[in-house]
Amino acid sequence: MLLKSNLMNKKKILLGITGGIALYKVLELCSRLVKKDYDLRIIMTENAKEFVSPLTFETMGRTKVYSEMFHKGHHDLVEHIELVKDIDAFIIAPATANFIGKAANGIADDLLSSAFLAYNGSVLFAPGMNDNMLSHPATQKNIEQLKEWGHEFIEAQIGRLACNTVGKGRMAEPEDIVPVLEKKMTVKDLRHKKIIVTAGPTVERIDPVRYLTNDSSGKMGYAIAEQAWKRGADVLLISGPTSLKSHWPTEYIHSTNELMRKIDEYFDDADALIMAAAPSDYRPKVRYDQKIKKKDQDLILELEENPDILMYFAGKKSHQKLIGFAAETENLMENARIKKEKKSLDYIIANDITQKGAGFNVDTNICTIIGDDVEKLDLMSKKDLADRILDLL
Ligand code: CTP
């Protein structure tokens, strides 16, 4: 039977593809969504089929591609109604000026535009078109109308367009579309919570070309910020230098002192501070303005203590919850408990970084959450751990 899936618990995404050159990027979008184990349904317009064969999307999306409105001999099901039933999200990518125009004016002259009208949820549009077409008052008015009805847009980017001009019209990259789509599908149980999350290493300058840092990749803090953002929190990520991408409000810092000052700007209003960053405990006593020259003798670098950020905010806190991490190589529980007491934390997330699957630069972690009670967690993805930590709030 149409759409009967044996994968009932997977989230279902309806992907509408219209006829713009950016649809080559939608192949990558399909691949990313399939890898994340979503159940895809795809509708292509007739114009979209001129660019890429439906077979390509059927193969990439591991699903049937629908496009025809009328079938001879099919009387039991109405496809445009069936296709939007029970879906968790509906995205149009690329969304051409023509499709946006039809959607904003209630025109239902093919399967995709009919499915759009038959769906009563909020649709995500990823426009991709020539810059003049996008900035045209007709398109802008149509976009405003759709936004007013509660639909969302992931903005087109500035860049080189297929017509060989540079302007605003490039469809957003699939890696940027996926988190926005996932956010739409996430229950907003942290709405109105103001959460500060810190992530990554800090960098303490020695001279213009050298610095002290550590192995923190930032993955844990970014996972917490991402899940908080998807769950509707008013999140601020404060990050040291990492190679990770952020889709939510983020401030970047270098040193431990800068990190502390940045948190201080937002702390009074916050509901929680989650310190996943690995701030350097020491900084060079002298910061040289010029590169230190090599001499034929040992070099002694004197370090002075940095403030302990959590301890500083423990002294300032009123209603805020403080959550810290203890990355240990020995005596895990004892060291973590001492840190929790010393820093007056509500919770400490203890992890033994010598264990396989835990620690720096991996996508998983093995942790124990110590609050009033102790909860030992199995090996899990940093995303799942992020959710467990956010559940504490
Ligand atoms: N932390 C902090 N300020 C610092 C150093 C660490 O607020 N100057 C925070 C970390 O973000 C983490 C927690 O304190 O949430 C524990 O950090 P960790 O490096 O494990 O412990 P330290 O207190 O630095 O002690 P040690 O390095 O001796 O283990």
PDB file of C-alpha atoms and ligand atoms in Angstrom, residues 198 256 275-281 306-311 323-328 339 342-343 345 348, ligand 1:
ATOM      1  CA  THR A 198      30.996  27.065  26.572  1.00  0.00           C
ATOM      2  CA  THR A 256      40.417  32.023  29.757  1.00  0.00           C
ATOM      3  CA  MET A 275      30.957  24.686  31.102  1.00  0.00           C
ATOM      4  CA  ALA A 276      32.056  22.158  28.489  1.00  0.00           C
ATOM      5  CA  ALA A 277      35.044  24.314  27.512  1.00  0.00           C
ATOM      6  CA  ALA A 278      38.540  23.380  28.575  1.00  0.00           C
ATOM      7  CA  PRO A 279      39.921  26.706  29.811  1.00  0.00           C
ATOM      8  CA  SER A 280      43.632  26.869  30.368  1.00  0.00           C
ATOM      9  CA  ASP A 281      44.465  26.976  34.087  1.00  0.00           C
ATOM     10  CA  ASN A 306      44.130  31.912  35.434  1.00  0.00           C
ATOM     11  CA  PRO A 307      40.887  32.384  37.341  1.00  0.00           C
ATOM     12  CA  ASP A 308      38.664  29.359  37.830  1.00  0.00           C
ATOM     13  CA  ILE A 309      35.596  30.394  35.898  1.00  0.00           C
ATOM     14  CA  LEU A 310      33.093  28.084  37.573  1.00  0.00           C
ATOM     15  CA  MET A 311      34.297  29.107  41.013  1.00  0.00           C
ATOM     16  CA  ILE A 323      27.012  22.346  35.282  1.00  0.00           C
ATOM     17  CA  GLY A 324      30.665  21.407  34.908  1.00  0.00           C
ATOM     18  CA  PHE A 325      32.678  18.577  33.431  1.00  0.00           C
ATOM     19  CA  ALA A 326      35.460  16.547  34.941  1.00  0.00           C
ATOM     20  CA  ALA A 327      37.693  14.935  32.352  1.00  0.00           C
ATOM     21  CA  GLU A 328      39.973  12.684  34.367  1.00  0.00           C
ATOM     22  CA  LYS A 339      35.484  19.383  41.843  1.00  0.00           C
ATOM     23  CA  LYS A 342      34.874  22.981  45.352  1.00  0.00           C
ATOM     24  CA  LYS A 343      33.066  24.710  42.481  1.00  0.00           C
ATOM     25  CA  LEU A 345      28.108  22.810  41.051  1.00  0.00           C
ATOM     26  CA  ILE A 348      29.224  17.479  37.279  1.00  0.00           C
TER      27      ILE A 348
HETATM   28  N1  CTP B   1      36.989  25.161  34.482  1.00  0.00           N
HETATM   29  C1  CTP B   1      36.767  26.472  34.809  1.00  0.00           C
HETATM   30  N2  CTP B   1      37.820  27.334  34.899  1.00  0.00           N
HETATM   31  C2  CTP B   1      39.070  26.908  34.715  1.00  0.00           C
HETATM   32  C3  CTP B   1      39.307  25.553  34.417  1.00  0.00           C
HETATM   33  C4  CTP B   1      38.247  24.709  34.322  1.00  0.00           C
HETATM   34  O1  CTP B   1      35.617  26.860  34.996  1.00  0.00           O
HETATM   35  N3  CTP B   1      40.075  27.777  34.824  1.00  0.00           N
HETATM   36  C5  CTP B   1      35.834  24.273  34.378  1.00  0.00           C
HETATM   37  C6  CTP B   1      35.805  23.377  33.143  1.00  0.00           C
HETATM   38  O2  CTP B   1      35.117  23.999  32.076  1.00  0.00           O
HETATM   39  C7  CTP B   1      35.083  22.139  33.641  1.00  0.00           C
HETATM   40  C8  CTP B   1      35.436  22.090  35.104  1.00  0.00           C
HETATM   41  O3  CTP B   1      35.881  23.392  35.467  1.00  0.00           O
HETATM   42  O4  CTP B   1      33.692  22.258  33.520  1.00  0.00           O
HETATM   43  C9  CTP B   1      36.534  21.119  35.414  1.00  0.00           C
HETATM   44  O5  CTP B   1      37.643  21.353  34.583  1.00  0.00           O
HETATM   45  P1  CTP B   1      38.951  20.459  34.652  1.00  0.00           P
HETATM   46  O6  CTP B   1      39.930  20.961  33.667  1.00  0.00           O
HETATM   47  O7  CTP B   1      38.542  19.014  34.611  1.00  0.00           O
HETATM   48  O8  CTP B   1      39.425  20.733  36.136  1.00  0.00           O
HETATM   49  P2  CTP B   1      40.291  21.829  36.819  1.00  0.00           P
HETATM   50  O9  CTP B   1      39.414  22.528  37.809  1.00  0.00           O
HETATM   51  O10 CTP B   1      40.989  22.684  35.810  1.00  0.00           O
HETATM   52  O11 CTP B   1      41.321  20.938  37.615  1.00  0.00           O
HETATM   53  P3  CTP B   1      42.510  19.998  37.052  1.00  0.00           P
HETATM   54  O12 CTP B   1      42.962  20.610  35.755  1.00  0.00           O
HETATM   55  O13 CTP B   1      43.515  20.071  38.145  1.00  0.00           O
HETATM   56  O14 CTP B   1      41.924  18.621  36.883  1.00  0.00           O
END
